[in-house]
Coordinates of C-alpha atoms and ligand atoms in Angstrom, one line a residue:
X149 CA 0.0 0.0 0.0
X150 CA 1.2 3.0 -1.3
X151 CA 2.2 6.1 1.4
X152 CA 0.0 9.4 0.6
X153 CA 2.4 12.5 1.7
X154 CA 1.1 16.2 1.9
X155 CA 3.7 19.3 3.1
X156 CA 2.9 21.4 6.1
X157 CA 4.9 23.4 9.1
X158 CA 5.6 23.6 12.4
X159 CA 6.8 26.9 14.1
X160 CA 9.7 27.8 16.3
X161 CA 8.9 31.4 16.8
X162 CA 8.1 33.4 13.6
X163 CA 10.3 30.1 11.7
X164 CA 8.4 27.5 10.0
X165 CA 10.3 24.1 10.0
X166 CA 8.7 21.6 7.1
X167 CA 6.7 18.8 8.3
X168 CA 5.8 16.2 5.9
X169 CA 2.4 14.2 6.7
X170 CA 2.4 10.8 5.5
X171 CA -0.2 8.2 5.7
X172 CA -0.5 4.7 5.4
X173 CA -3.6 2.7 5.3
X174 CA -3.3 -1.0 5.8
X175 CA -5.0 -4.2 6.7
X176 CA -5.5 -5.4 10.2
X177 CA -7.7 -4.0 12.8
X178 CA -9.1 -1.0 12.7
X179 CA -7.5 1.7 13.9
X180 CA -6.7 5.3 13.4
X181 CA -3.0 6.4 14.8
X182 CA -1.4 9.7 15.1
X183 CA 2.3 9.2 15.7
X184 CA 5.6 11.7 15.6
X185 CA 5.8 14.0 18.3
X186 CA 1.9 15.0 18.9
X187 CA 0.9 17.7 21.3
X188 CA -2.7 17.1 22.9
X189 CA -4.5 19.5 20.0
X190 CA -2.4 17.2 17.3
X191 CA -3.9 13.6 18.9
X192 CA -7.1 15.1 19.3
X193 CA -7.1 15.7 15.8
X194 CA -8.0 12.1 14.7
X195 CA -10.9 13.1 16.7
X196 CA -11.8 16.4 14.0
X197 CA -10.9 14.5 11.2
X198 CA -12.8 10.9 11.6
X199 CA -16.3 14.2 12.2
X200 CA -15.5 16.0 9.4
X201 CA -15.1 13.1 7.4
X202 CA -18.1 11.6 8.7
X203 CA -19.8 15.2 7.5
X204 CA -18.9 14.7 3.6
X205 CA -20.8 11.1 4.1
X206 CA -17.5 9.9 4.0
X207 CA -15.9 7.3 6.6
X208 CA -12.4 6.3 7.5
X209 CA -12.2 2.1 5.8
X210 CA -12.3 -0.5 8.5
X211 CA -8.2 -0.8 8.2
X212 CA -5.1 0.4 9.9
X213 CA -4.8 4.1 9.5
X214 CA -1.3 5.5 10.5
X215 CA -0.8 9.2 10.4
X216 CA 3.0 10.1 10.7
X217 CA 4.5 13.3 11.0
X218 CA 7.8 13.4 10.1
X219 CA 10.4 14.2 11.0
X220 CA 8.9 12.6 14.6
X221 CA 11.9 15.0 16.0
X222 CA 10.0 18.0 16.4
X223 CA 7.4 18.6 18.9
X224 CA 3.8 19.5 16.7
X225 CA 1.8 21.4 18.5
X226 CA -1.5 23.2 17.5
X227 CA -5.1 22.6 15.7
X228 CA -3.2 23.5 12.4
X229 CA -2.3 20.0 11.2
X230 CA -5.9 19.1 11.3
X231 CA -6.8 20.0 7.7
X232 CA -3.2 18.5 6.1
X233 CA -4.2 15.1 8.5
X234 CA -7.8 14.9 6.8
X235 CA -6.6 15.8 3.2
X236 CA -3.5 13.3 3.4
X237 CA -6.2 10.4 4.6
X238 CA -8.4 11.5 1.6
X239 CA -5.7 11.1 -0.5
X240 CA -4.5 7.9 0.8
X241 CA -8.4 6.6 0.1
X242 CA -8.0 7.8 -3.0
X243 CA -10.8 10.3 -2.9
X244 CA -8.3 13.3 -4.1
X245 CA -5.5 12.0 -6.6
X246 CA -2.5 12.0 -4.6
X247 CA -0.6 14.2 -7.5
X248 CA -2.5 17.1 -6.6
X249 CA -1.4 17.6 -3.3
X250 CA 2.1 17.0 -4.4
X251 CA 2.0 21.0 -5.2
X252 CA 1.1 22.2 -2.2
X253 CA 1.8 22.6 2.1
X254 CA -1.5 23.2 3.8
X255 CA -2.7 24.5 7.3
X256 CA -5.8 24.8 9.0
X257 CA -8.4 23.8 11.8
X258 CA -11.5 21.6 11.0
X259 CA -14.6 21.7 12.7
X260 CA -16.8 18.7 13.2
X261 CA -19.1 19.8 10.0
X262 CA -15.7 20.2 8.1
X263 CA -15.4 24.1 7.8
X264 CA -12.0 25.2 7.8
X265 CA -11.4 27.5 10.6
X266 CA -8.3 29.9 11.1
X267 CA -5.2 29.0 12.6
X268 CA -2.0 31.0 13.4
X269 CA 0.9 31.5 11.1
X270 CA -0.2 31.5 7.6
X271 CA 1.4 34.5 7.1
X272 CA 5.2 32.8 7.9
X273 CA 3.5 29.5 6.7
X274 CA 3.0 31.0 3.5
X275 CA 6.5 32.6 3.0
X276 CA 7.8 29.3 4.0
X277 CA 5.7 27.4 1.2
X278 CA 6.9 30.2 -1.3
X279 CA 10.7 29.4 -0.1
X280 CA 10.1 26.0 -1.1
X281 CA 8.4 26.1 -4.4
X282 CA 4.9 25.2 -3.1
X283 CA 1.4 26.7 -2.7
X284 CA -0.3 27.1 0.1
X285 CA -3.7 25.5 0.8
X286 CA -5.2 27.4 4.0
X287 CA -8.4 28.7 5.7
X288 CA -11.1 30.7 3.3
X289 CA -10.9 34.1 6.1
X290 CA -7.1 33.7 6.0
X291 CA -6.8 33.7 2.3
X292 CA -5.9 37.8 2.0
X293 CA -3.0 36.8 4.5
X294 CA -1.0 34.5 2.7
X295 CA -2.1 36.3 -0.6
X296 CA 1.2 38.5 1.2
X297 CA 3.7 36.1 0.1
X298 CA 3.6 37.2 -3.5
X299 CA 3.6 35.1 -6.1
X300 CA 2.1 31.5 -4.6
X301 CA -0.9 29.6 -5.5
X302 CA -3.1 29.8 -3.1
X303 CA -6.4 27.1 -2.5
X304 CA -8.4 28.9 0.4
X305 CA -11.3 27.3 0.8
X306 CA -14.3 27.9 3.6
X307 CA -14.5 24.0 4.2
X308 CA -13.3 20.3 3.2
X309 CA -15.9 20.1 0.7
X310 CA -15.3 22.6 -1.7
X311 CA -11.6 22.0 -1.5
X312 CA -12.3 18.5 -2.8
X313 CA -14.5 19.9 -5.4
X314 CA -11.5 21.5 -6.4
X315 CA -8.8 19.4 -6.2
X316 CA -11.0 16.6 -7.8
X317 CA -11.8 19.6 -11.1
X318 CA -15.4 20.0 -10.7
X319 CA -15.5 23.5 -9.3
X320 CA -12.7 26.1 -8.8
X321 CA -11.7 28.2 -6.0
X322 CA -11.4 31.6 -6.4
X323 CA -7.4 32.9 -6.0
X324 CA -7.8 35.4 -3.1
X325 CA -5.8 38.7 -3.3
X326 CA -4.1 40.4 -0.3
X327 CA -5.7 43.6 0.5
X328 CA -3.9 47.0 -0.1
X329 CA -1.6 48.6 2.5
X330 CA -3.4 51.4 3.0
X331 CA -1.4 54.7 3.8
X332 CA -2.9 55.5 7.1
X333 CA -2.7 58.9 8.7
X334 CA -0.7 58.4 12.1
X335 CA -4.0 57.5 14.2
X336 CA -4.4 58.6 18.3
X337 CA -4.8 62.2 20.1
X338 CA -2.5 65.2 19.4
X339 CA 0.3 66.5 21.1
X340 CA -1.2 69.7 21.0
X341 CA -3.5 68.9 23.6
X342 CA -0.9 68.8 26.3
X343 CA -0.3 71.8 27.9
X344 CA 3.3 73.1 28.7
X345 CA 5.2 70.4 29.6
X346 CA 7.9 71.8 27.2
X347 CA 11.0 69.5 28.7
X348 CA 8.7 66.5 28.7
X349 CA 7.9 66.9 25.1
X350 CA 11.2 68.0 24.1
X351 CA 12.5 64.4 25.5
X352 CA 9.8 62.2 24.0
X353 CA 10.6 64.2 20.5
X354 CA 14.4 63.0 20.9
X355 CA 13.0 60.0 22.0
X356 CA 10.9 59.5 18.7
X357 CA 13.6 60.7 16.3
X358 CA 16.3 57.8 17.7
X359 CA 14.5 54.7 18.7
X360 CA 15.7 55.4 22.4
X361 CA 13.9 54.4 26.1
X362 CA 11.8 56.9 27.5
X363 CA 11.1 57.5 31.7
X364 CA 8.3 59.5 32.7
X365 CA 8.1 60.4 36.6
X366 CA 5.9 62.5 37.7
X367 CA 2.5 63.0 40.7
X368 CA -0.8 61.9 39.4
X369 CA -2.1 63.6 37.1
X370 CA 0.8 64.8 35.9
X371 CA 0.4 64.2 32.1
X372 CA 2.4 60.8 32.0
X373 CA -0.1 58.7 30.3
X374 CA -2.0 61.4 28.4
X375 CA 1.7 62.2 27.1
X376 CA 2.9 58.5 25.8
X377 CA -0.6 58.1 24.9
X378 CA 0.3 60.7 21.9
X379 CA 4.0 58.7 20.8
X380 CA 2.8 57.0 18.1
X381 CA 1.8 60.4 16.7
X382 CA 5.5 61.6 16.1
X383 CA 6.6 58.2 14.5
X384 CA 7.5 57.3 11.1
X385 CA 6.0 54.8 9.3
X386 CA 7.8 51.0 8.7
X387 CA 9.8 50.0 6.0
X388 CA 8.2 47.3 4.3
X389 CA 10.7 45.0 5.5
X390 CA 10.2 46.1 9.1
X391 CA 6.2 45.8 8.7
X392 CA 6.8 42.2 7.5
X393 CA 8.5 41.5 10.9
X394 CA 5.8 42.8 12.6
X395 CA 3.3 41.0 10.8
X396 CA 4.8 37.6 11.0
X397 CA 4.9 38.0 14.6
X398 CA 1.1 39.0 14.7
X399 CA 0.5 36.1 12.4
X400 CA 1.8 33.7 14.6
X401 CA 0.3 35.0 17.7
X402 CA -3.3 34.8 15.8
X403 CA -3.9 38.6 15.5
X404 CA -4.3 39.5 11.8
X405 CA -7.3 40.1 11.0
X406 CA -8.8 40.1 7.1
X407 CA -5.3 40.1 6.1
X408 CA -5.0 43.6 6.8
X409 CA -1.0 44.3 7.3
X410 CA -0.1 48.2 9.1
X411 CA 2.6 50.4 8.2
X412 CA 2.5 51.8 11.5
X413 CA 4.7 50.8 14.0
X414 CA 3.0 48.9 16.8
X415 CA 2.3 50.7 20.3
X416 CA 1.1 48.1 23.1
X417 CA 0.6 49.0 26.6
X418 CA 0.0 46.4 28.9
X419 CA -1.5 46.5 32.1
X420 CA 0.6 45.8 34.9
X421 CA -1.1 42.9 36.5
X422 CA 0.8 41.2 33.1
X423 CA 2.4 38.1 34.0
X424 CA 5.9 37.2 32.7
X425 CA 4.6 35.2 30.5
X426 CA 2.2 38.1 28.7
X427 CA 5.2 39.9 28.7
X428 CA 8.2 38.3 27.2
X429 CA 6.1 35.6 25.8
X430 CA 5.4 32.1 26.7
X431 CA 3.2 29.8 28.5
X432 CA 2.6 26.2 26.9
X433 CA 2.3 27.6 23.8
X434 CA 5.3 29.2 23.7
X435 CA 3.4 32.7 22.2
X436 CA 4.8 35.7 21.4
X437 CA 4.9 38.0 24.6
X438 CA 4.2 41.7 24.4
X439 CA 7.7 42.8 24.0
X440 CA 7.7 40.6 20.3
X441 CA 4.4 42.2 19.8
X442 CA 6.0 45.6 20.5
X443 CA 8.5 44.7 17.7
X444 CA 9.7 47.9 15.7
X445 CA 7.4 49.8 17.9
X446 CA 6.5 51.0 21.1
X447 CA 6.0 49.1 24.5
X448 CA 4.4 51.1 27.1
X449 CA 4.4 50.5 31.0
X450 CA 2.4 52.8 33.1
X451 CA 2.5 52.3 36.2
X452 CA 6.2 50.6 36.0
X453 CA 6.7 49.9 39.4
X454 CA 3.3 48.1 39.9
X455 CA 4.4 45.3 37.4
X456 CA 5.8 41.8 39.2
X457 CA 9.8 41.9 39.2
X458 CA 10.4 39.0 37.3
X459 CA 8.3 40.3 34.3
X460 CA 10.5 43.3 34.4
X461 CA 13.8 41.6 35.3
X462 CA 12.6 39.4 32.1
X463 CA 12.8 42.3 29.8
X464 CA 16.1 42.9 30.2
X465 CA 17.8 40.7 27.7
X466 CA 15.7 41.3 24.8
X467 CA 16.1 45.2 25.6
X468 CA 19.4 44.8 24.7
X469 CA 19.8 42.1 22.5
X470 CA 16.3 43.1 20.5
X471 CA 15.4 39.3 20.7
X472 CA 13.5 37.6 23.3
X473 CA 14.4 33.8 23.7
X474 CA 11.7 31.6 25.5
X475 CA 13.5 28.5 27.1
X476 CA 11.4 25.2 26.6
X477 CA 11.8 21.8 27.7
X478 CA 12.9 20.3 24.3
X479 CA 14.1 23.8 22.4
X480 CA 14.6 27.5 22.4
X481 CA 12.3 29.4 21.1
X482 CA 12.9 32.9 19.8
X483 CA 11.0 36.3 18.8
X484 CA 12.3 39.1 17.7
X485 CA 11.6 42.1 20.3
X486 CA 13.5 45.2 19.3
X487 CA 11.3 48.0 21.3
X488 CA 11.4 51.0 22.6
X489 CA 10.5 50.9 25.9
X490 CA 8.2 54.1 27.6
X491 CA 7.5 54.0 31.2
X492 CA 5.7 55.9 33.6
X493 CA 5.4 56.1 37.7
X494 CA 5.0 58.1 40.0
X495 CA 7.9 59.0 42.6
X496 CA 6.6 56.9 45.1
X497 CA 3.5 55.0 46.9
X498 CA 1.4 58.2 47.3
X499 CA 2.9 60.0 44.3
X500 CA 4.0 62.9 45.9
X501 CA 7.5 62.8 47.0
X502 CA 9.2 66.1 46.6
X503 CA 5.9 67.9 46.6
X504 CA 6.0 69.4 50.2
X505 CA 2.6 70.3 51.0
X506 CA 1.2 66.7 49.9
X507 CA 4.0 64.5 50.6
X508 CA 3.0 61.7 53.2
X509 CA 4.7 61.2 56.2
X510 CA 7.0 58.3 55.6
X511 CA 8.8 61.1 52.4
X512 CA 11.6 60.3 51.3
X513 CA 12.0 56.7 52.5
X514 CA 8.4 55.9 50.4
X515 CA 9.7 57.0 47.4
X516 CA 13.4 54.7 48.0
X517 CA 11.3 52.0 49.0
X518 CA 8.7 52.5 45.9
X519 CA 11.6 53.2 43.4
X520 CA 13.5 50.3 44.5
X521 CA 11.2 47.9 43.1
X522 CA 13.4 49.1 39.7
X523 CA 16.7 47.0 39.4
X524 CA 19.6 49.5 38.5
X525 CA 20.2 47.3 35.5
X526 CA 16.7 48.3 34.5
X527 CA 17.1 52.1 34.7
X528 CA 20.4 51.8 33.2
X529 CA 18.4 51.3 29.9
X530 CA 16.4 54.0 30.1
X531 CA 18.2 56.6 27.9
X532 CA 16.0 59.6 28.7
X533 CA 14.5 60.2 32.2
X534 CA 11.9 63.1 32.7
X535 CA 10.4 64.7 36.2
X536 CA 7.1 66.2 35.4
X537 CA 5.9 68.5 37.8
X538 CA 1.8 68.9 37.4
X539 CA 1.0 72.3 35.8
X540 CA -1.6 74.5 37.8
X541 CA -5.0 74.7 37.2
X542 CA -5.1 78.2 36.2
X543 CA -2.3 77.6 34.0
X544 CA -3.7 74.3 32.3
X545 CA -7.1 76.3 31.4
X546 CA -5.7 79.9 30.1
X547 CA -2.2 77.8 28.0
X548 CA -2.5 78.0 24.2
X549 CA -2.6 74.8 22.3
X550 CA 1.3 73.6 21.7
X551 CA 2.9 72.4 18.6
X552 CA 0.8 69.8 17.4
X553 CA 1.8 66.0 16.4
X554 CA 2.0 66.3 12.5
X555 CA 4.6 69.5 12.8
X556 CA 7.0 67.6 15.7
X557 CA 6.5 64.3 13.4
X558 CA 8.0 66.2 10.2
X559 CA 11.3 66.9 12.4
X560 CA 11.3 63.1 13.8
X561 CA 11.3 61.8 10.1
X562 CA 13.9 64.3 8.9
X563 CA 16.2 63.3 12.1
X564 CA 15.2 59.2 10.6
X565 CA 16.3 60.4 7.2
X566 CA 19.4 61.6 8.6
X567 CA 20.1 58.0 10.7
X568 CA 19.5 55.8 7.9
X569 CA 21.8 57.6 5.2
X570 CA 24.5 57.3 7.9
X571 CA 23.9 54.1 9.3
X572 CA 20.9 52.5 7.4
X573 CA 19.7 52.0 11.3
X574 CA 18.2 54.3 14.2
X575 CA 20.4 55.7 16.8
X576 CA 19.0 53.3 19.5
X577 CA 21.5 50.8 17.7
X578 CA 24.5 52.8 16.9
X579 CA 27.9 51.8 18.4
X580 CA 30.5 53.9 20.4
X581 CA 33.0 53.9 17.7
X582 CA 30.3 55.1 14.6
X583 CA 29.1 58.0 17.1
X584 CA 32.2 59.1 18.3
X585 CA 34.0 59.5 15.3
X586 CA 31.5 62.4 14.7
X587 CA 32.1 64.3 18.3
X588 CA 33.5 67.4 18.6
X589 CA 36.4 66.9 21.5
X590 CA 34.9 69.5 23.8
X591 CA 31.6 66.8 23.8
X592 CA 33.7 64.1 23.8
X593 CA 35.7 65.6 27.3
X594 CA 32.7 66.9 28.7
X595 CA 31.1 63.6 27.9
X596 CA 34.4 61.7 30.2
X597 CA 33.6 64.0 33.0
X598 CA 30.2 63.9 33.2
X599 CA 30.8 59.6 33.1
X600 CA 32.7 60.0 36.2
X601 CA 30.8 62.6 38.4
X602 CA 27.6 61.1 37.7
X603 CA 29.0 57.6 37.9
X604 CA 27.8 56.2 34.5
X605 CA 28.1 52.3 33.6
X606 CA 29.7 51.6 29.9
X607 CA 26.3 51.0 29.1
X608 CA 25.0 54.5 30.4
X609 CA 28.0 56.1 28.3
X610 CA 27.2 54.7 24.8
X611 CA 23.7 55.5 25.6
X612 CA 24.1 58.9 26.4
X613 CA 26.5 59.4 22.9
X614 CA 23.0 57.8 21.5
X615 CA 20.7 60.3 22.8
X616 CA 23.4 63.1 21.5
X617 CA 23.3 62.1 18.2
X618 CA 19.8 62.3 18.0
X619 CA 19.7 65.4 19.3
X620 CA 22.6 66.4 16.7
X621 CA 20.2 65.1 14.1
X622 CA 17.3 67.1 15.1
X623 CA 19.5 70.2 15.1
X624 CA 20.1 68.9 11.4
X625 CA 23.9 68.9 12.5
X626 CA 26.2 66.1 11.3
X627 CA 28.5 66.4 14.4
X628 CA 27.5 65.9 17.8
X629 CA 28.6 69.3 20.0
X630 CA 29.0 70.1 23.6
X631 CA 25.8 71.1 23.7
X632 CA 24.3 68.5 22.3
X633 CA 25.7 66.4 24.8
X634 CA 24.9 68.7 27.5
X635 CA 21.3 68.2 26.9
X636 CA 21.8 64.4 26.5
X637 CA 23.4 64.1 29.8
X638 CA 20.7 66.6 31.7
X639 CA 18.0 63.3 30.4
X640 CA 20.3 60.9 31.7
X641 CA 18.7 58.6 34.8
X642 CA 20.5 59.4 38.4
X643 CA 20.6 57.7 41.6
X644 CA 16.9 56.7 41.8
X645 CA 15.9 59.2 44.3
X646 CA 17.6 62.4 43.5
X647 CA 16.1 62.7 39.9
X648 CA 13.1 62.8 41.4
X649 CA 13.5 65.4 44.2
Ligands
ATP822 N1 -0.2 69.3 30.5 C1 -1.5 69.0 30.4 N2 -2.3 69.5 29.5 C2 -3.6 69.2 29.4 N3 -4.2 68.4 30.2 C3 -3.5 67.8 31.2 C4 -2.1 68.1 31.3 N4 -1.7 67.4 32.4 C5 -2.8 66.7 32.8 N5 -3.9 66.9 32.1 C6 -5.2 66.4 32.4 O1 -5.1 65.5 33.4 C7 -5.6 64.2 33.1 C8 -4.7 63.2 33.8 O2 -3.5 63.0 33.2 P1 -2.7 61.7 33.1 O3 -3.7 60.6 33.2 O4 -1.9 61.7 31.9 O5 -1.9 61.7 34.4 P2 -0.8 60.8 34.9 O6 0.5 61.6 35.1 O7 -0.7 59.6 34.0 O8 -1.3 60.4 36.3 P3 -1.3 59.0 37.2 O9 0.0 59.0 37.9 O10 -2.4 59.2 38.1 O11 -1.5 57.9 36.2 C9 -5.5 64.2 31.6 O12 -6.4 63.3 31.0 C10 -5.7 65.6 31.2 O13 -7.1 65.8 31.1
MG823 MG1 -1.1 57.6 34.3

């Protein structure tokens, strides 16, 4: 008895790895076998299948039915091998010829009336299929998403029977197309809004033009959120390479939607009851956590303090290595995560230390005790650290309307233009040597002074040469000057404690 083979994938991270399923059908008892690594949703599959099957007024023969997935190496995990499963048993009883599969890798969920539900991954699934000279067969709603991969065939089909109807010629499946990228306008509130808060906007503009970790500390109702809430405003939009990588990630964590794929760089802000697992990713799954989400965007933290310590201890590798590696029993997994992180707290419990008529009575050991949930290492990556200081009442309501977010957004892309004709990257990534071989030496000696008074790590030096450059980019200057890296150094985190007060 001849084997009946059909291609599909399993993931590590936003990789596919090729998985071939082959099936054998044979005489002796009856029997239908999943073998080769199956996770619980794999072996349960047998269950979808032998339904679905059983829907088309079809049944599995009264034979051995063995269902391999090779290589057996390589854990399978997920709903998604359900519809290559039920089309490599059709094949094997001969109700599809076998040759027309030979074309293809397929993914997708059945249902017990055989519609083809969505599954994550066909985005990656499909560029993996395209890689290897084969079309895709996938989910009817998930058509527009692999349509991304460019040239493929693509069979998406709304259930098992009209997929046989095609592969058998009687009826023909329409090729679906992947919608447009729309140009979308920057969506989300204006910075004009915000009132004052000059320094504060001045550091999330230098923030926005290199890529670099913002720090927002402030008394309630300080601004803090209503500030980062207005980021995305002043950013540029993604390459098309870089919204690929954000889309495979969302693809694998099951979030597009229609196939619609954003230009925009993504802004997430999770809440801080967010496990480690939401937040560097994951779980038994192994899903992408909201850092990877965050890729080639913005992760936001309100409330930074408030989050457990080892979701926040957790971030520090990928903050500086822009990939987040999950450790699983059989395998690493890894996501890219290259962020920019934006947090906000308050100075302490009550929120406010250093405010003399409000503080509480336990001022300043609240605030040590509150900021001291923050590692150094931790505020060692934060290249620009802000106070904000609440503006008064009579102030907020009688202050003209500021800049607003399309004008500060103009400057941001120019500073972008600037950092990628230099270094085809964004500042947040430049080395030591590239930035200080354009330093005037008065920066460059004010720069070693300031490292020693205020005690910076190698890691707080480079990153203040970071911040300078952007700054120097603003400024539209190809050097970095003294007072450039005056500026940079005046954002630069101290001693938790005395920033603040
Ligand atoms: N500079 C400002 N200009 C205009 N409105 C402001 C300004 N600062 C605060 N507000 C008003 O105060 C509200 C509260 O601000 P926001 O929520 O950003 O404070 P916060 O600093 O995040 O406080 P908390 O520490 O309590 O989270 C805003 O929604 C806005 O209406
Ligand atoms: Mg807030």
């Amino acid at each position: 008895m001849s084997i009946a083979r059909l291609a599909t994938f399993a993931f590590s991270g936003i990789e596919t790895l090729p998985v071939e399923v082959q099936v054998q059908i044979s005489a002796g008892l009856p029997a239908f076998m999943v073998v080769g690594l199956p996770d619980k949703a794999v072996a349960e599959s047998r269950e979808r299948v032998r339904a679905a099957l059983t829907g088309l007024g079809l049944s599995l023969p009264p034979k051995r039915v063995l269902v391999n997935l090779a290589p057996a190496d390589i854990q399978k995990e997920g709903s998604h091998f359900d519809l290559p499963i039920a089309l490599a048993v059709l094949a094997a009883m001969d109700v599809v010829p076998r040759e027309e599969l030979a074309g293809f890798a397929a993914l997708g969920e059945l249902a017990l009336d055989g519609a083809i539900g969505p599954v994550a991954g066909i985005l990656p699934a499909a560029l993996g299929a395209a890689a290897r000279g084969l079309g895709l067969i996938c989910p009817g709603a998930q058509g527009p998403e692999a349509a991304w991969a460019g040239e493929i065939e693509i069979l998406a089909a709304g259930d098992l029977r009209q997929l046989i109807a095609h592969l058998t010629g009687r009826q023909v499946l329409a090729p679906p197309a992947a919608p447009a990228l729309q140009a979308e306008a920057p969506g989300g509130p204006c910075l004009s809004d915000v009132k004052g808060q000059e320094s504060a906007k001045r550091a999330m503009e230098i923030a926005a033009a290199g890529q670099h970790n913002l720090l927002l500390i402030g008394p309630p109702g300080s601004g803090k959120s209503m500030l980062a809430a207005r980021l995305p405003t002043l950013l540029p939009d993604l390459t098309p390479r870089e919204a690929l990588e954000v889309s495979l990630v969302r693809s694998v964590a099951g979030l597009i939607e229609h196939g619609r794929i954003s230009s925009r760089p993504p802004f997430r802000d999770p809440h801080h009851s967010a496990s480690q697992a939401a937040l560097v990713g994951g779980g038994p799954r192994a899903k992408p956590g909201e850092i990877s989400l965050a890729h080639r965007g913005v992760l936001f933290l309100d409330e930074w303090p408030e989050f457990p310590r080892p979701a926040l201890e957790a971030l520090r590798q990928p903050m500086e290595s822009g990939v987040c590696t999950i450790s699983r029993a059989a395998a690493h997994v890894t996501y890219p995560a290259r962020v920019q992180l934006v947090a906000a707290m308050n100075p302490c419990r009550c929120g406010h230390l250093g405010d003399q008529p409000r503080e509480c009575g336990q001022a300043p050991r609240c605030g040590e005790q509150y900021q001291g949930r923050l590692s150094g290492p931790l505020l060692d990556r934060m290249d620009l650290t802000i106070g904000m200081a609440p503006i008064p009442p009579s102030e907020l309501a009688r202050a003209p309307r500021g800049e607003n977010s399309p004008a500060v957004a103009r400057r941001v892309a120019q500073a972008r233009a600037l950092q990628r004709d230099r270094s085809g990257t964004v500042n947040a990534e430049a080395t030591l040597e590239e930035l200080t071989g354009r330093t005037d030496p008065d920066a460059l000696s004010l720069a070693e002074r300031a490292a020693v008074q205020l005690g910076l790590s190698s890691r707080g030096f480079t990153r203040c040469f970071r911040v300078a450059r952007s700054i120097a980019d603003l400024a539209g200057d190809e050097v970095i000057r003294r007072a450039h890296m005056a500026e940079a150094l005046a954002f630069r985190h101290r001693v938790p404690g005395q920033a603040m007060r």
